Every structure is written in structure tokens, then in C-alpha cells.
Amino acid sequence: MKITDIRTYILGNPWKNWLFVLVDTDEGITGLGEGTLNGFAKTVEAAIHELKHLIIGRDPFDVETISLKLFRDVYSDGGQIQGSALAAIETACWDIMGKATNQPLYKLLGGSCHDKLRAYANGWYRGENTPENFFEKAKIVAGKGYTALKFDPFGAAWRTVTRQDFSAAIENIAAVREAVGPDVDILIEGHNRFSVHTALQFADAMLKYEPTWFEAPVPPHLISSMVEVARRSPVPVACGEDYYSREQFAELLRHDAVHIIQLEPQFLGISASKQVCGMVHAHNGVTAPHSAQGPVCSVVCSHLNMATPNFFLHEIFDEFNEPWEENVLQPPLKVQNGFLVPPEGPGLGVELNLEELDKHPYQVGNWLPLFKQGWEKRETVK
């Protein structure tokens, strides 16, 4: 079997343009992948087409060689853009392998380690940044059966905050805890916002509300800062979604300070993601992959999580996005009473609905401006 072509499609989802990839073969099997990267859909698309000549004519089963061609052989570090292009193509190759062998992806990755996957809700707090909104929305989500909720209570904060904004963020956390009661996990999203000292002040203040983790409290680039917060914080730190290489995870893990790892298959590809899960396992850690790109990313994470013995929680943004999203993939990935299972069809087990894509064209400004006031409303950036 040989790869004959790679096609790309962009869907204009209001909060993030989604980039999808279809990889064609000479045996008529087509694989599906995704290369979404917040404000860089067109950029990643260009990277895919610039790199695809390296793998046209290759066997899609040779994913390790394909990954080397797309990353090592280029001899440049394109960061998350290059990682997204690689992951989109490599995911489609795994989809082809599953279809050719008539096996769901998780079977190829090691088989079922779980009966079902516990999901946490994200993106549910769209609207005003007030305790009242957080309380009302959290009640609704918990009523759907979710036993874990993630949210960013910090507004547009960066590095430091005023005393007023500090108190407002803690009030948001208190409102969610009051809304969901003591038995639901609350996960605090930091979005790489703070200095070490500000992060630690917040960690101390939020402790009484018993958060399960404090996610990405400081920027990811200086690993020593993340390690310092993790060692001093009374709340467990989770991070990892920004990293795009095994080496970055190796550096983070060698400190044995962060034990909740949120790897991003969208930057790594499935092969490297599986290896990172094993690295985390060897450090007595658990995985909660980042799954807030597009719907294919969610499906990929469901297969990876099912085949990962040290899996912790699965992120779900899809249910709180635009209502037409369930038409993008057939069949759509569904959460039932706070849990889900990956599709049982061969490969990813889903197909892309090209007719639905035509209804939602790419738009400039479809991305999350996380350091702009009112970003929680998820309105198109002008």
C-alpha cells in the first residue's frame, strides 16, 4: 500500500478554525487526521502541503519512518506548527492501518485497559466572568452526569493580578464548588498565566475548595518554574499540553514534581504520544491528554486513553461547542452520564462529513484571545 495524496480542509468553528486532513492510498483506503492549532490553521495547512512530498509513495504502516521524515529530516524545529502537521498526517496513517486490518485504533495501541473513560467537561462556562455565571453553568453540567469540571476563573490575568481580581477569581472557584457539591472534581485552568509567586498565592487560596489540579499555572518554556510551583503548591499541578517532543517530557519528568501529564497528541502524533504515556507510567504518573482542539482530536484521545493503563481523565470540549458540531463526524463521539468509550469501527471509527464543512468556511479571528478581557464569551476576534 502506498500514499498517493494528502488533502486538507478547514472548518470555521467560531472559537478555533479546525484543520482536517485526508490521506489517500493506492488501495482506495483513506485516512483521517487533524492539524488544528488555535490561530494557525492556514499556517499548519501550508506546512502539510510543503512537507507532503516527503511521504508520497510511502507505506502508511511505516509511521515511525514517516515521523522521522516529517520532523528529523527537515532539520528545522518548527515547534507546534511542525508537530501539528506531523500529527495530522500520522494520525491519518493510523486510521488507514486500522481500516486495513479491520481493527479499532485502540486495539492497535495495546487493547482495552478500561471499561469506559471518565470525562471532564471544559468550555461549559461560556459567558460573563462572574460567580453567578459559573454557579449557574456548573449546576447544568453536573446535572448532565459529569463528575469533573475544568474552568479558568482568572479572566485575562497575566503574571500578576490586583487584589480585587485575585478575590474575584477565588469567588468564581468557590461558586463552582458550591454548585457541584463535595463529590465532583473541580480542575482549575491557569492557561500559563502567572509568575511563580502569583501561582503559589493562588494555589494556597484555592486549597480550601479542594481542586483536583491546578493546570498550567506558569508558562511552559522554563521547566524549572513549573517544577518549583509543583513542589511548593499544596494543589497538584498538571501540565504538558504545550510540549511537542519526547525530550521536553523527559526533562519535565526527570524532576519527579509533576505527576499529572496532559500530553497533546495533536503536537506529538500517536506513536510518540503512546511512548510519552509509557514514560509517565514509569514515573508513577497519570495522563489526562489535552483534547480541546477539534472533534478528531477527541476521538484520537479516546483511543489513546483506552489503551493507556495510567489514564486519569478525558477532556471534553465538544459538547459545549456549537450545536452543529455533532454533524462534522459520523458517528459523533458521545458522552453518556459523564463517561465515554471510543468508536468500535475500524481505525478511528469515524468519517468526515465534507458537506457539513462547506457550511462553515474559514474566518480570520476564529481563535481564543486568552489575555483579552471577555475571552470567555468566545466571540470572533476582530
CSV table of C-alpha atoms in Angstrom, one decimal:
chain,number,residue,atom,x,y,z
A,1,MET,CA,0.0,0.0,0.0
A,2,LYS,CA,1.3,3.5,-0.9
A,3,ILE,CA,0.3,7.0,0.0
A,4,THR,CA,-0.9,8.8,-3.2
A,5,ASP,CA,-2.1,12.2,-2.0
A,6,ILE,CA,-2.9,14.4,1.0
A,7,ARG,CA,-5.9,16.7,1.1
A,8,THR,CA,-6.7,19.4,3.6
A,9,TYR,CA,-10.0,21.1,4.7
A,10,ILE,CA,-10.6,23.9,7.2
A,11,LEU,CA,-13.8,24.4,9.0
A,12,GLY,CA,-14.6,27.8,10.5
A,13,ASN,CA,-15.6,26.9,14.1
A,14,PRO,CA,-16.1,30.3,15.8
A,15,TRP,CA,-13.7,29.7,18.7
A,16,LYS,CA,-11.0,27.9,16.7
A,17,ASN,CA,-10.7,27.1,12.9
A,18,TRP,CA,-10.4,23.3,12.6
A,19,LEU,CA,-7.9,21.8,10.1
A,20,PHE,CA,-8.7,18.3,8.9
A,21,VAL,CA,-6.5,16.0,6.7
A,22,LEU,CA,-7.4,13.1,4.4
A,23,VAL,CA,-4.6,10.8,3.3
A,24,ASP,CA,-5.3,8.7,0.2
A,25,THR,CA,-3.8,5.4,-0.8
A,26,ASP,CA,-3.5,3.4,-4.0
A,27,GLU,CA,-5.7,0.7,-2.4
A,28,GLY,CA,-8.7,3.1,-2.0
A,29,ILE,CA,-8.4,3.4,1.7
A,30,THR,CA,-8.4,7.0,3.0
A,31,GLY,CA,-7.3,8.0,6.5
A,32,LEU,CA,-8.5,10.9,8.6
A,33,GLY,CA,-6.4,13.3,10.7
A,34,GLU,CA,-6.5,16.7,12.3
A,35,GLY,CA,-3.9,19.5,12.5
A,36,THR,CA,-5.8,22.2,14.4
A,37,LEU,CA,-3.6,24.8,16.2
A,38,ASN,CA,-5.6,27.8,17.6
A,39,GLY,CA,-4.6,30.8,15.4
A,40,PHE,CA,-2.5,28.9,12.9
A,41,ALA,CA,-4.9,26.8,10.7
A,42,LYS,CA,-3.7,28.2,7.4
A,43,THR,CA,-0.1,28.1,8.6
A,44,VAL,CA,-0.3,24.4,9.5
A,45,GLU,CA,-2.2,23.7,6.3
A,46,ALA,CA,0.7,25.3,4.3
A,47,ALA,CA,3.2,23.2,6.3
A,48,ILE,CA,1.4,20.0,5.4
A,49,HIS,CA,1.5,20.7,1.7
A,50,GLU,CA,5.1,21.8,1.9
A,51,LEU,CA,6.1,18.6,3.6
A,52,LYS,CA,3.9,16.0,1.9
A,53,HIS,CA,6.3,15.3,-0.9
A,54,LEU,CA,8.5,13.6,1.7
A,55,ILE,CA,5.9,10.8,2.2
A,56,ILE,CA,4.0,10.5,-1.0
A,57,GLY,CA,4.7,6.9,-2.2
A,58,ARG,CA,5.5,5.6,1.3
A,59,ASP,CA,3.7,2.8,3.1
A,60,PRO,CA,1.3,4.3,5.6
A,61,PHE,CA,2.1,1.5,8.0
A,62,ASP,CA,5.6,2.9,8.4
A,63,VAL,CA,4.6,5.6,10.9
A,64,GLU,CA,8.0,5.8,12.7
A,65,THR,CA,9.8,6.4,9.4
A,66,ILE,CA,7.1,8.9,8.3
A,67,SER,CA,7.5,10.8,11.6
A,68,LEU,CA,11.3,11.0,11.1
A,69,LYS,CA,10.9,12.2,7.6
A,70,LEU,CA,8.5,14.9,8.8
A,71,PHE,CA,10.5,16.1,11.8
A,72,ARG,CA,14.1,14.9,11.9
A,73,ASP,CA,14.8,15.1,8.2
A,74,VAL,CA,13.6,18.6,7.7
A,75,TYR,CA,16.4,19.6,10.1
A,76,SER,CA,14.5,22.6,11.5
A,77,ASP,CA,12.5,23.0,14.7
A,78,GLY,CA,9.0,24.2,13.5
A,79,GLY,CA,7.6,23.7,17.0
A,80,GLN,CA,3.9,23.2,17.4
A,81,ILE,CA,3.3,24.1,13.8
A,82,GLN,CA,5.5,21.3,12.5
A,83,GLY,CA,4.2,19.0,15.2
A,84,SER,CA,0.6,19.7,14.2
A,85,ALA,CA,1.4,18.9,10.5
A,86,LEU,CA,3.2,15.7,11.5
A,87,ALA,CA,0.4,14.6,13.8
A,88,ALA,CA,-2.3,15.2,11.2
A,89,ILE,CA,-0.6,13.0,8.7
A,90,GLU,CA,0.5,10.4,11.1
A,91,THR,CA,-3.0,10.1,12.7
A,92,ALA,CA,-4.4,9.5,9.2
A,93,CYS,CA,-1.9,6.7,8.7
A,94,TRP,CA,-3.0,5.0,11.9
A,95,ASP,CA,-6.6,5.4,10.7
A,96,ILE,CA,-5.6,3.6,7.4
A,97,MET,CA,-3.9,0.8,9.4
A,98,GLY,CA,-7.0,0.3,11.4
A,99,LYS,CA,-9.2,0.2,8.3
A,100,ALA,CA,-6.8,-2.2,6.5
A,101,THR,CA,-6.7,-4.6,9.5
A,102,ASN,CA,-10.4,-4.1,10.4
A,103,GLN,CA,-9.4,-3.1,14.0
A,104,PRO,CA,-10.3,0.0,16.0
A,105,LEU,CA,-7.3,2.1,16.8
A,106,TYR,CA,-7.1,1.3,20.5
A,107,LYS,CA,-6.7,-2.4,19.6
A,108,LEU,CA,-3.5,-1.5,17.6
A,109,LEU,CA,-2.2,0.6,20.6
A,110,GLY,CA,-2.4,-2.2,23.1
A,111,GLY,CA,-6.0,-3.1,23.6
A,112,SER,CA,-8.6,-2.1,26.2
A,113,CYS,CA,-7.3,-1.1,29.6
A,114,HIS,CA,-10.7,0.3,30.8
A,115,ASP,CA,-14.4,-0.5,30.5
A,116,LYS,CA,-15.1,3.2,29.9
A,117,LEU,CA,-13.4,6.6,30.2
A,118,ARG,CA,-14.3,9.2,32.8
A,119,ALA,CA,-14.7,12.6,31.1
A,120,TYR,CA,-14.4,16.1,32.5
A,121,ALA,CA,-16.3,19.0,31.0
A,122,ASN,CA,-14.5,22.0,29.6
A,123,GLY,CA,-15.8,25.1,27.7
A,124,TRP,CA,-19.1,25.0,29.6
A,125,TYR,CA,-18.6,28.4,31.4
A,126,ARG,CA,-19.1,30.5,28.2
A,127,GLY,CA,-20.4,33.9,29.1
A,128,GLU,CA,-19.7,36.6,31.7
A,129,ASN,CA,-16.8,36.1,34.1
A,130,THR,CA,-18.9,36.3,37.3
A,131,PRO,CA,-19.6,33.9,40.2
A,132,GLU,CA,-23.2,33.8,39.2
A,133,ASN,CA,-22.5,32.6,35.7
A,134,PHE,CA,-20.0,30.0,36.9
A,135,PHE,CA,-22.6,28.7,39.5
A,136,GLU,CA,-25.4,28.5,37.1
A,137,LYS,CA,-23.4,26.8,34.3
A,138,ALA,CA,-21.7,24.4,36.7
A,139,LYS,CA,-25.1,23.2,38.0
A,140,ILE,CA,-26.2,22.4,34.5
A,141,VAL,CA,-23.0,20.5,33.7
A,142,ALA,CA,-23.2,18.5,36.9
A,143,GLY,CA,-26.8,17.7,36.1
A,144,LYS,CA,-25.6,16.1,32.8
A,145,GLY,CA,-23.7,13.5,34.9
A,146,TYR,CA,-20.2,14.9,34.7
A,147,THR,CA,-18.2,14.1,37.8
A,148,ALA,CA,-15.4,16.5,36.9
A,149,LEU,CA,-15.4,20.1,35.6
A,150,LYS,CA,-12.5,22.3,34.4
A,151,PHE,CA,-12.6,26.1,34.2
A,152,ASP,CA,-10.4,29.2,34.0
A,153,PRO,CA,-11.6,31.6,36.7
A,154,PHE,CA,-8.9,34.2,36.2
A,155,GLY,CA,-10.3,36.5,33.5
A,156,ALA,CA,-7.5,38.0,31.3
A,157,ALA,CA,-4.8,37.9,34.0
A,158,TRP,CA,-1.1,37.7,33.1
A,159,ARG,CA,1.8,37.4,35.5
A,160,THR,CA,0.3,39.3,38.4
A,161,VAL,CA,-3.2,40.5,39.4
A,162,THR,CA,-4.8,43.2,41.5
A,163,ARG,CA,-6.2,42.3,44.9
A,164,GLN,CA,-9.7,42.8,43.5
A,165,ASP,CA,-9.0,40.4,40.6
A,166,PHE,CA,-7.4,37.9,43.0
A,167,SER,CA,-10.6,37.9,45.1
A,168,ALA,CA,-12.8,37.7,42.1
A,169,ALA,CA,-11.1,34.6,40.8
A,170,ILE,CA,-11.3,32.8,44.2
A,171,GLU,CA,-15.0,33.7,44.3
A,172,ASN,CA,-15.5,32.0,41.0
A,173,ILE,CA,-13.9,28.9,42.3
A,174,ALA,CA,-16.0,29.0,45.4
A,175,ALA,CA,-19.1,29.4,43.3
A,176,VAL,CA,-18.3,26.2,41.3
A,177,ARG,CA,-17.6,24.2,44.4
A,178,GLU,CA,-20.9,25.3,46.0
A,179,ALA,CA,-22.8,24.5,42.8
A,180,VAL,CA,-21.4,20.9,42.3
A,181,GLY,CA,-21.0,19.8,45.9
A,182,PRO,CA,-18.1,17.9,47.6
A,183,ASP,CA,-18.1,14.8,45.4
A,184,VAL,CA,-17.3,16.4,42.0
A,185,ASP,CA,-13.7,17.1,40.9
A,186,ILE,CA,-13.0,20.7,40.0
A,187,LEU,CA,-10.0,21.4,37.8
A,188,ILE,CA,-8.5,24.9,37.8
A,189,GLU,CA,-7.1,26.0,34.4
A,190,GLY,CA,-4.2,28.5,34.6
A,191,HIS,CA,-3.6,28.9,30.9
A,192,ASN,CA,0.2,29.6,31.5
A,193,ARG,CA,-0.8,32.9,33.1
A,194,PHE,CA,1.2,33.6,36.2
A,195,SER,CA,4.6,34.3,37.8
A,196,VAL,CA,5.8,31.6,40.2
A,197,HIS,CA,4.8,33.7,43.2
A,198,THR,CA,1.3,34.6,41.9
A,199,ALA,CA,0.7,31.0,41.1
A,200,LEU,CA,1.6,29.9,44.6
A,201,GLN,CA,-0.6,32.6,46.2
A,202,PHE,CA,-3.5,31.3,44.1
A,203,ALA,CA,-2.7,27.7,45.0
A,204,ASP,CA,-2.8,28.5,48.7
A,205,ALA,CA,-6.0,30.4,48.4
A,206,MET,CA,-7.9,27.8,46.4
A,207,LEU,CA,-6.9,24.9,48.5
A,208,LYS,CA,-9.9,25.0,50.8
A,209,TYR,CA,-12.1,24.3,47.8
A,210,GLU,CA,-10.2,21.1,47.2
A,211,PRO,CA,-9.4,21.3,43.5
A,212,THR,CA,-8.1,18.1,41.9
A,213,TRP,CA,-5.4,20.0,40.0
A,214,PHE,CA,-4.0,23.5,39.1
A,215,GLU,CA,-3.3,23.3,35.4
A,216,ALA,CA,-0.5,25.2,33.6
A,217,PRO,CA,-0.1,27.8,36.4
A,218,VAL,CA,3.1,29.3,34.8
A,219,PRO,CA,4.4,29.4,31.2
A,220,PRO,CA,5.7,26.1,30.0
A,221,HIS,CA,9.0,27.2,28.5
A,222,LEU,CA,11.0,27.4,31.7
A,223,ILE,CA,10.5,24.0,33.1
A,224,SER,CA,12.3,25.0,36.3
A,225,SER,CA,9.4,27.4,37.1
A,226,MET,CA,6.8,24.7,36.6
A,227,VAL,CA,8.8,22.3,38.8
A,228,GLU,CA,9.2,25.0,41.5
A,229,VAL,CA,5.4,25.6,41.6
A,230,ALA,CA,4.7,21.9,41.6
A,231,ARG,CA,6.9,21.2,44.5
A,232,ARG,CA,5.6,24.1,46.6
A,233,SER,CA,1.9,24.1,45.7
A,234,PRO,CA,-0.5,22.4,48.1
A,235,VAL,CA,-2.6,21.6,45.0
A,236,PRO,CA,-1.3,19.1,42.5
A,237,VAL,CA,0.0,20.7,39.3
A,238,ALA,CA,-1.0,19.4,35.8
A,239,CYS,CA,0.7,20.4,32.6
A,240,GLY,CA,2.2,19.2,29.3
A,241,GLU,CA,-0.2,20.3,26.5
A,242,ASP,CA,2.3,22.8,25.1
A,243,TYR,CA,5.1,20.3,24.6
A,244,TYR,CA,5.7,18.8,21.1
A,245,SER,CA,8.6,16.4,21.7
A,246,ARG,CA,9.5,13.4,23.9
A,247,GLU,CA,12.6,15.3,25.0
A,248,GLN,CA,10.6,18.0,26.6
A,249,PHE,CA,8.6,15.5,28.6
A,250,ALA,CA,11.8,13.7,29.6
A,251,GLU,CA,13.1,16.9,31.0
A,252,LEU,CA,9.9,17.6,32.9
A,253,LEU,CA,9.5,14.1,34.3
A,254,ARG,CA,13.1,13.8,35.5
A,255,HIS,CA,12.3,16.2,38.3
A,256,ASP,CA,9.5,14.0,39.7
A,257,ALA,CA,7.5,17.0,40.6
A,258,VAL,CA,4.5,16.9,38.1
A,259,HIS,CA,2.6,13.7,38.1
A,260,ILE,CA,-0.5,14.6,36.0
A,261,ILE,CA,0.7,14.9,32.4
A,262,GLN,CA,-1.5,16.5,29.8
A,263,LEU,CA,0.3,15.5,26.6
A,264,GLU,CA,-1.1,16.8,23.3
A,265,PRO,CA,-1.4,14.1,20.6
A,266,GLN,CA,-2.1,16.9,18.2
A,267,PHE,CA,1.5,18.0,18.5
A,268,LEU,CA,3.2,14.7,19.0
A,269,GLY,CA,1.4,12.2,16.8
A,270,ILE,CA,0.1,8.9,18.1
A,271,SER,CA,3.3,6.9,18.2
A,272,ALA,CA,5.2,9.5,20.3
A,273,SER,CA,2.1,10.0,22.5
A,274,LYS,CA,2.0,6.3,23.3
A,275,GLN,CA,5.7,6.5,24.2
A,276,VAL,CA,5.1,9.5,26.4
A,277,CYS,CA,2.3,7.7,28.2
A,278,GLY,CA,4.8,5.0,29.0
A,279,MET,CA,7.4,7.5,30.3
A,280,VAL,CA,4.7,8.9,32.6
A,281,HIS,CA,3.8,5.4,33.7
A,282,ALA,CA,7.5,4.8,34.6
A,283,HIS,CA,7.4,7.9,36.8
A,284,ASN,CA,4.3,6.8,38.7
A,285,GLY,CA,2.3,9.4,37.0
A,286,VAL,CA,-1.1,9.6,35.2
A,287,THR,CA,-2.2,11.0,31.9
A,288,ALA,CA,-5.0,13.4,31.0
A,289,PRO,CA,-4.4,14.3,27.4
A,290,HIS,CA,-5.3,17.7,26.1
A,291,SER,CA,-8.4,17.3,23.9
A,292,ALA,CA,-9.6,20.8,23.2
A,293,GLN,CA,-8.7,21.1,19.5
A,294,GLY,CA,-11.4,19.7,17.2
A,295,PRO,CA,-13.5,16.6,17.2
A,296,VAL,CA,-11.0,14.3,15.5
A,297,CYS,CA,-8.6,15.1,18.4
A,298,SER,CA,-11.2,14.0,20.8
A,299,VAL,CA,-11.6,10.7,19.0
A,300,VAL,CA,-7.8,10.1,18.9
A,301,CYS,CA,-7.6,10.8,22.7
A,302,SER,CA,-10.4,8.4,23.4
A,303,HIS,CA,-8.5,5.6,21.6
A,304,LEU,CA,-5.2,6.5,23.3
A,305,ASN,CA,-6.8,6.7,26.7
A,306,MET,CA,-8.5,3.4,26.3
A,307,ALA,CA,-5.1,1.7,25.6
A,308,THR,CA,-3.3,3.6,28.4
A,309,PRO,CA,-3.2,1.8,31.8
A,310,ASN,CA,-2.3,5.0,33.7
A,311,PHE,CA,-5.1,7.1,32.1
A,312,PHE,CA,-6.8,9.5,34.6
A,313,LEU,CA,-9.4,11.8,32.9
A,314,HIS,CA,-10.6,12.5,29.3
A,315,GLU,CA,-11.2,16.2,28.3
A,316,ILE,CA,-14.5,17.0,26.6
A,317,PHE,CA,-15.0,20.4,24.9
A,318,ASP,CA,-17.2,19.2,22.1
A,319,GLU,CA,-20.5,19.0,24.0
A,320,PHE,CA,-20.2,22.7,24.9
A,321,ASN,CA,-19.3,24.0,21.4
A,322,GLU,CA,-21.6,24.9,18.5
A,323,PRO,CA,-24.7,22.5,18.2
A,324,TRP,CA,-23.8,21.6,14.6
A,325,GLU,CA,-20.5,20.0,15.7
A,326,GLU,CA,-22.2,16.7,16.1
A,327,ASN,CA,-22.7,16.7,12.3
A,328,VAL,CA,-19.0,17.0,11.5
A,329,LEU,CA,-18.0,13.4,12.2
A,330,GLN,CA,-20.2,10.4,11.6
A,331,PRO,CA,-20.9,8.9,14.1
A,332,PRO,CA,-20.2,11.7,16.6
A,333,LEU,CA,-18.3,10.9,19.9
A,334,LYS,CA,-20.9,10.9,22.6
A,335,VAL,CA,-20.6,11.3,26.4
A,336,GLN,CA,-23.2,9.4,28.5
A,337,ASN,CA,-23.6,10.2,32.1
A,338,GLY,CA,-20.1,11.6,32.3
A,339,PHE,CA,-18.3,8.6,30.6
A,340,LEU,CA,-17.5,7.6,27.0
A,341,VAL,CA,-15.9,4.8,25.0
A,342,PRO,CA,-14.0,5.1,21.7
A,343,PRO,CA,-15.8,4.2,18.5
A,344,GLU,CA,-15.7,0.5,17.7
A,345,GLY,CA,-15.4,0.9,13.9
A,346,PRO,CA,-12.0,0.2,12.2
A,347,GLY,CA,-9.3,2.8,12.6
A,348,LEU,CA,-10.6,6.0,14.3
A,349,GLY,CA,-14.1,4.6,13.7
A,350,VAL,CA,-15.4,7.9,12.3
A,351,GLU,CA,-15.6,9.6,8.9
A,352,LEU,CA,-15.5,13.3,8.0
A,353,ASN,CA,-18.8,14.9,6.7
A,354,LEU,CA,-17.5,17.1,3.9
A,355,GLU,CA,-21.0,18.6,3.3
A,356,GLU,CA,-21.0,20.0,6.8
A,357,LEU,CA,-17.6,21.5,6.3
A,358,ASP,CA,-18.9,23.5,3.4
A,359,LYS,CA,-21.4,25.3,5.6
A,360,HIS,CA,-18.7,26.7,7.9
A,361,PRO,CA,-15.9,28.4,6.0
A,362,TYR,CA,-12.6,29.6,7.5
A,363,GLN,CA,-12.7,33.0,9.2
A,364,VAL,CA,-9.9,35.2,10.3
A,365,GLY,CA,-10.3,35.8,14.1
A,366,ASN,CA,-11.6,32.3,15.0
A,367,TRP,CA,-9.3,31.8,17.9
A,368,LEU,CA,-9.2,32.2,21.7
A,369,PRO,CA,-7.6,35.5,22.8
A,370,LEU,CA,-6.9,34.3,26.3
A,371,PHE,CA,-5.3,37.5,27.5
A,372,LYS,CA,-8.1,39.8,26.3
A,373,GLN,CA,-11.0,40.9,28.5
A,374,GLY,CA,-14.1,38.9,27.8
A,375,TRP,CA,-12.4,36.0,26.0
A,376,GLU,CA,-14.8,33.6,27.9
A,377,LYS,CA,-17.6,34.8,25.7
A,378,ARG,CA,-15.8,33.1,22.8
A,379,GLU,CA,-16.6,35.8,20.3
A,380,THR,CA,-14.7,36.1,17.0
A,381,VAL,CA,-11.6,38.3,17.4
A,382,LYS,CA,-11.8,41.5,15.3
